[in-house]
């Protein structure tokens, strides 16, 4: 007996309409408040990229004063390599076209990249499940409140997630259809994802291994030229960049310090924080439902793929245990995994619904519509509530309190990046209490007074704009108040003169 078809499987026009509406809503909530400055999501990380992009743009800009061009380039060069500066180069190119360093341009890039990932997810989940599952996965991916905010960020992560999705789609097409075309596309997309941000190696490696082994088996693994091609294309871009950054240029050598903390594995707090991050980013209920989705996929090879993706995520979290439990955006590679699992769950649920097709379809459509509207409204409220435009003027005024000759060290927001970007003064950052805690976790020890005098040597001013952070470092606060003159203060900042110590 044939099962009754419902909703998007039954009505092709409804499927197309739903996809169009979801993309429009997904784009709309991201474009809302587009021109607000990028302090809404991990501003330290975004301003790191903003400084690099501005330096690239100003390098050959003749319409600005020499001191400003030199400062912008110097700030760019001072930023270490983390990932290849792809987003930054694209932003600088956009600035050139616009004739101004408009920070909403890289935000627009990030939005477009995330939306493009939606097409890959739609194709992938339709291949693994059906139209109902694909629409549900797309809806989750595009209207999840956390993803809506994160996919506006001037970071490589939206592009990385999109490339992961295209790599997964291509490797599944290679499994289904075979051929050199899909082998090349899988390798290229996988290689680009890892190149954009190296943590993509975890989902790519585990997913590709699962698909390849389930397709050709262990015995034929090394005898297939297509598999060799996929592997070479996936590894080569980042391998070249890694060799350049570590052994030739040398700028990436420090990127591997303060990364690995296996001692956290035995700390219950680590697991609770990780759980909290999952709940905050994708929602615990969706995460658990996606795990159940493993057992609802019809093909054994597809179940193996989803198991591998979850395994890759787990290994990723264990390898980067500090970051996975403290940096919420490290959960972004989880979105493709959860979306696939949800597609399987929704597909099976809709297949099991009983009743008249039009009535069942209407009920299911109402549920999906409610999910879309309530989440879209949450995003709009979040963006409406946050307005950071006054921050720009504040930091411009702070910058004007100093002379070009001043050498500044400070406890300021975002490692001094706000001061550097809008104030055009580059302070040396005094570490926060959290920074000291991370280093103590790594086994480092500190004599706070000795570190203080070592850091202020040659500096003329100590700026504090994070007054609560100064309170969390009572030793530093006492050293400043007891030995240095407070020359300027307001409810928002303190400035100490370091040139004339008071005994």
JSON list of C-alpha atoms in Angstrom, two decimals, residues 229-330:
[
{"chain": "A", "resi": 229, "resn": "UNK", "atom": "CA", "xyz": [42.34, 13.19, -6.48]},
{"chain": "A", "resi": 230, "resn": "UNK", "atom": "CA", "xyz": [39.76, 14.08, -3.83]},
{"chain": "A", "resi": 231, "resn": "UNK", "atom": "CA", "xyz": [42.37, 13.69, -1.08]},
{"chain": "A", "resi": 232, "resn": "UNK", "atom": "CA", "xyz": [45.02, 15.78, -2.84]},
{"chain": "A", "resi": 233, "resn": "UNK", "atom": "CA", "xyz": [42.60, 18.59, -3.69]},
{"chain": "A", "resi": 234, "resn": "UNK", "atom": "CA", "xyz": [41.26, 18.64, -0.13]},
{"chain": "A", "resi": 235, "resn": "UNK", "atom": "CA", "xyz": [44.67, 18.75, 1.53]},
{"chain": "A", "resi": 236, "resn": "UNK", "atom": "CA", "xyz": [46.83, 20.78, -0.85]},
{"chain": "A", "resi": 237, "resn": "UNK", "atom": "CA", "xyz": [45.54, 24.39, -0.39]},
{"chain": "A", "resi": 238, "resn": "UNK", "atom": "CA", "xyz": [45.89, 24.46, 3.38]},
{"chain": "A", "resi": 239, "resn": "UNK", "atom": "CA", "xyz": [49.12, 22.44, 3.33]},
{"chain": "A", "resi": 240, "resn": "UNK", "atom": "CA", "xyz": [50.76, 25.08, 1.13]},
{"chain": "A", "resi": 241, "resn": "UNK", "atom": "CA", "xyz": [49.41, 27.89, 3.31]},
{"chain": "A", "resi": 242, "resn": "UNK", "atom": "CA", "xyz": [50.54, 26.14, 6.50]},
{"chain": "A", "resi": 243, "resn": "UNK", "atom": "CA", "xyz": [54.07, 25.65, 5.18]},
{"chain": "A", "resi": 244, "resn": "UNK", "atom": "CA", "xyz": [54.21, 29.29, 4.14]},
{"chain": "A", "resi": 245, "resn": "UNK", "atom": "CA", "xyz": [52.76, 30.65, 7.40]},
{"chain": "A", "resi": 246, "resn": "UNK", "atom": "CA", "xyz": [54.79, 28.48, 9.79]},
{"chain": "A", "resi": 247, "resn": "UNK", "atom": "CA", "xyz": [58.09, 27.74, 8.06]},
{"chain": "A", "resi": 248, "resn": "UNK", "atom": "CA", "xyz": [58.58, 30.59, 5.56]},
{"chain": "A", "resi": 249, "resn": "UNK", "atom": "CA", "xyz": [56.71, 33.63, 6.81]},
{"chain": "A", "resi": 250, "resn": "UNK", "atom": "CA", "xyz": [56.69, 32.52, 10.46]},
{"chain": "A", "resi": 251, "resn": "UNK", "atom": "CA", "xyz": [53.58, 34.51, 11.40]},
{"chain": "A", "resi": 252, "resn": "UNK", "atom": "CA", "xyz": [51.47, 31.43, 12.17]},
{"chain": "A", "resi": 253, "resn": "UNK", "atom": "CA", "xyz": [53.86, 29.84, 14.67]},
{"chain": "A", "resi": 254, "resn": "UNK", "atom": "CA", "xyz": [52.06, 31.40, 17.64]},
{"chain": "A", "resi": 255, "resn": "UNK", "atom": "CA", "xyz": [48.62, 30.26, 16.45]},
{"chain": "A", "resi": 256, "resn": "UNK", "atom": "CA", "xyz": [49.12, 26.81, 17.94]},
{"chain": "A", "resi": 257, "resn": "UNK", "atom": "CA", "xyz": [49.85, 28.03, 21.46]},
{"chain": "A", "resi": 258, "resn": "UNK", "atom": "CA", "xyz": [47.10, 28.18, 24.10]},
{"chain": "A", "resi": 259, "resn": "UNK", "atom": "CA", "xyz": [44.96, 25.88, 21.95]},
{"chain": "A", "resi": 260, "resn": "UNK", "atom": "CA", "xyz": [45.10, 22.40, 23.46]},
{"chain": "A", "resi": 261, "resn": "UNK", "atom": "CA", "xyz": [43.94, 21.79, 27.03]},
{"chain": "A", "resi": 262, "resn": "UNK", "atom": "CA", "xyz": [43.37, 18.03, 27.47]},
{"chain": "A", "resi": 263, "resn": "UNK", "atom": "CA", "xyz": [43.26, 18.54, 31.24]},
{"chain": "A", "resi": 264, "resn": "UNK", "atom": "CA", "xyz": [39.80, 20.02, 30.74]},
{"chain": "A", "resi": 265, "resn": "UNK", "atom": "CA", "xyz": [38.42, 16.63, 29.73]},
{"chain": "A", "resi": 266, "resn": "UNK", "atom": "CA", "xyz": [38.23, 15.50, 33.35]},
{"chain": "A", "resi": 267, "resn": "UNK", "atom": "CA", "xyz": [36.60, 18.73, 34.52]},
{"chain": "A", "resi": 268, "resn": "UNK", "atom": "CA", "xyz": [32.79, 18.40, 34.79]},
{"chain": "A", "resi": 269, "resn": "UNK", "atom": "CA", "xyz": [32.54, 22.14, 34.24]},
{"chain": "A", "resi": 270, "resn": "UNK", "atom": "CA", "xyz": [33.98, 21.72, 30.75]},
{"chain": "A", "resi": 271, "resn": "UNK", "atom": "CA", "xyz": [31.21, 19.33, 29.73]},
{"chain": "A", "resi": 272, "resn": "UNK", "atom": "CA", "xyz": [28.54, 21.58, 31.23]},
{"chain": "A", "resi": 273, "resn": "UNK", "atom": "CA", "xyz": [29.90, 24.63, 29.40]},
{"chain": "A", "resi": 274, "resn": "UNK", "atom": "CA", "xyz": [30.02, 22.68, 26.14]},
{"chain": "A", "resi": 275, "resn": "UNK", "atom": "CA", "xyz": [26.42, 21.59, 26.70]},
{"chain": "A", "resi": 276, "resn": "UNK", "atom": "CA", "xyz": [25.50, 25.22, 27.32]},
{"chain": "A", "resi": 277, "resn": "UNK", "atom": "CA", "xyz": [27.13, 26.29, 24.07]},
{"chain": "A", "resi": 278, "resn": "UNK", "atom": "CA", "xyz": [25.20, 23.67, 22.08]},
{"chain": "A", "resi": 279, "resn": "UNK", "atom": "CA", "xyz": [21.96, 24.79, 23.69]},
{"chain": "A", "resi": 280, "resn": "UNK", "atom": "CA", "xyz": [22.72, 28.46, 23.03]},
{"chain": "A", "resi": 281, "resn": "UNK", "atom": "CA", "xyz": [23.68, 28.02, 19.39]},
{"chain": "A", "resi": 282, "resn": "UNK", "atom": "CA", "xyz": [21.52, 25.28, 17.83]},
{"chain": "A", "resi": 283, "resn": "UNK", "atom": "CA", "xyz": [19.15, 24.46, 20.67]},
{"chain": "A", "resi": 284, "resn": "UNK", "atom": "CA", "xyz": [19.47, 21.27, 22.72]},
{"chain": "A", "resi": 285, "resn": "UNK", "atom": "CA", "xyz": [16.14, 19.92, 21.47]},
{"chain": "A", "resi": 286, "resn": "UNK", "atom": "CA", "xyz": [17.25, 20.22, 17.84]},
{"chain": "A", "resi": 287, "resn": "UNK", "atom": "CA", "xyz": [20.66, 18.71, 18.63]},
{"chain": "A", "resi": 288, "resn": "UNK", "atom": "CA", "xyz": [19.09, 15.66, 20.27]},
{"chain": "A", "resi": 289, "resn": "UNK", "atom": "CA", "xyz": [16.48, 15.32, 17.52]},
{"chain": "A", "resi": 290, "resn": "UNK", "atom": "CA", "xyz": [19.28, 15.38, 14.94]},
{"chain": "A", "resi": 291, "resn": "UNK", "atom": "CA", "xyz": [21.02, 12.50, 16.73]},
{"chain": "A", "resi": 292, "resn": "UNK", "atom": "CA", "xyz": [17.79, 10.49, 16.49]},
{"chain": "A", "resi": 293, "resn": "UNK", "atom": "CA", "xyz": [17.73, 11.46, 12.82]},
{"chain": "A", "resi": 294, "resn": "UNK", "atom": "CA", "xyz": [20.70, 9.14, 12.28]},
{"chain": "A", "resi": 295, "resn": "UNK", "atom": "CA", "xyz": [18.39, 6.16, 12.70]},
{"chain": "A", "resi": 296, "resn": "UNK", "atom": "CA", "xyz": [15.69, 7.59, 10.44]},
{"chain": "A", "resi": 297, "resn": "UNK", "atom": "CA", "xyz": [17.80, 7.93, 7.30]},
{"chain": "A", "resi": 298, "resn": "UNK", "atom": "CA", "xyz": [16.86, 5.17, 4.88]},
{"chain": "A", "resi": 299, "resn": "UNK", "atom": "CA", "xyz": [20.26, 4.35, 3.40]},
{"chain": "A", "resi": 300, "resn": "UNK", "atom": "CA", "xyz": [22.94, 2.74, 5.53]},
{"chain": "A", "resi": 301, "resn": "UNK", "atom": "CA", "xyz": [25.61, 4.89, 3.84]},
{"chain": "A", "resi": 302, "resn": "UNK", "atom": "CA", "xyz": [23.67, 8.05, 4.75]},
{"chain": "A", "resi": 303, "resn": "UNK", "atom": "CA", "xyz": [23.44, 6.94, 8.36]},
{"chain": "A", "resi": 304, "resn": "UNK", "atom": "CA", "xyz": [27.18, 6.34, 8.31]},
{"chain": "A", "resi": 305, "resn": "UNK", "atom": "CA", "xyz": [27.71, 9.86, 6.97]},
{"chain": "A", "resi": 306, "resn": "UNK", "atom": "CA", "xyz": [25.69, 11.50, 9.76]},
{"chain": "A", "resi": 307, "resn": "UNK", "atom": "CA", "xyz": [27.40, 9.37, 12.42]},
{"chain": "A", "resi": 308, "resn": "UNK", "atom": "CA", "xyz": [30.75, 10.46, 10.99]},
{"chain": "A", "resi": 309, "resn": "UNK", "atom": "CA", "xyz": [29.73, 14.12, 11.09]},
{"chain": "A", "resi": 310, "resn": "UNK", "atom": "CA", "xyz": [28.74, 13.87, 14.75]},
{"chain": "A", "resi": 311, "resn": "UNK", "atom": "CA", "xyz": [31.97, 11.98, 15.48]},
{"chain": "A", "resi": 312, "resn": "UNK", "atom": "CA", "xyz": [33.95, 14.69, 13.71]},
{"chain": "A", "resi": 313, "resn": "UNK", "atom": "CA", "xyz": [32.24, 17.34, 15.80]},
{"chain": "A", "resi": 314, "resn": "UNK", "atom": "CA", "xyz": [33.06, 15.44, 18.99]},
{"chain": "A", "resi": 315, "resn": "UNK", "atom": "CA", "xyz": [36.74, 15.06, 18.08]},
{"chain": "A", "resi": 316, "resn": "UNK", "atom": "CA", "xyz": [36.83, 18.73, 17.09]},
{"chain": "A", "resi": 317, "resn": "UNK", "atom": "CA", "xyz": [35.50, 19.68, 20.51]},
{"chain": "A", "resi": 318, "resn": "UNK", "atom": "CA", "xyz": [37.96, 17.45, 22.32]},
{"chain": "A", "resi": 319, "resn": "UNK", "atom": "CA", "xyz": [40.89, 18.82, 20.31]},
{"chain": "A", "resi": 320, "resn": "UNK", "atom": "CA", "xyz": [39.90, 22.45, 20.93]},
{"chain": "A", "resi": 321, "resn": "UNK", "atom": "CA", "xyz": [38.36, 21.92, 24.34]},
{"chain": "A", "resi": 322, "resn": "UNK", "atom": "CA", "xyz": [38.89, 25.43, 25.68]},
{"chain": "A", "resi": 323, "resn": "UNK", "atom": "CA", "xyz": [37.47, 27.17, 22.61]},
{"chain": "A", "resi": 324, "resn": "UNK", "atom": "CA", "xyz": [34.53, 24.79, 22.13]},
{"chain": "A", "resi": 325, "resn": "UNK", "atom": "CA", "xyz": [33.39, 25.52, 25.69]},
{"chain": "A", "resi": 326, "resn": "UNK", "atom": "CA", "xyz": [34.00, 29.28, 25.74]},
{"chain": "A", "resi": 327, "resn": "UNK", "atom": "CA", "xyz": [33.64, 30.59, 22.16]},
{"chain": "A", "resi": 328, "resn": "UNK", "atom": "CA", "xyz": [30.08, 30.08, 20.94]},
{"chain": "A", "resi": 329, "resn": "UNK", "atom": "CA", "xyz": [30.95, 30.63, 17.26]},
{"chain": "A", "resi": 330, "resn": "UNK", "atom": "CA", "xyz": [33.10, 27.49, 17.39]}
]
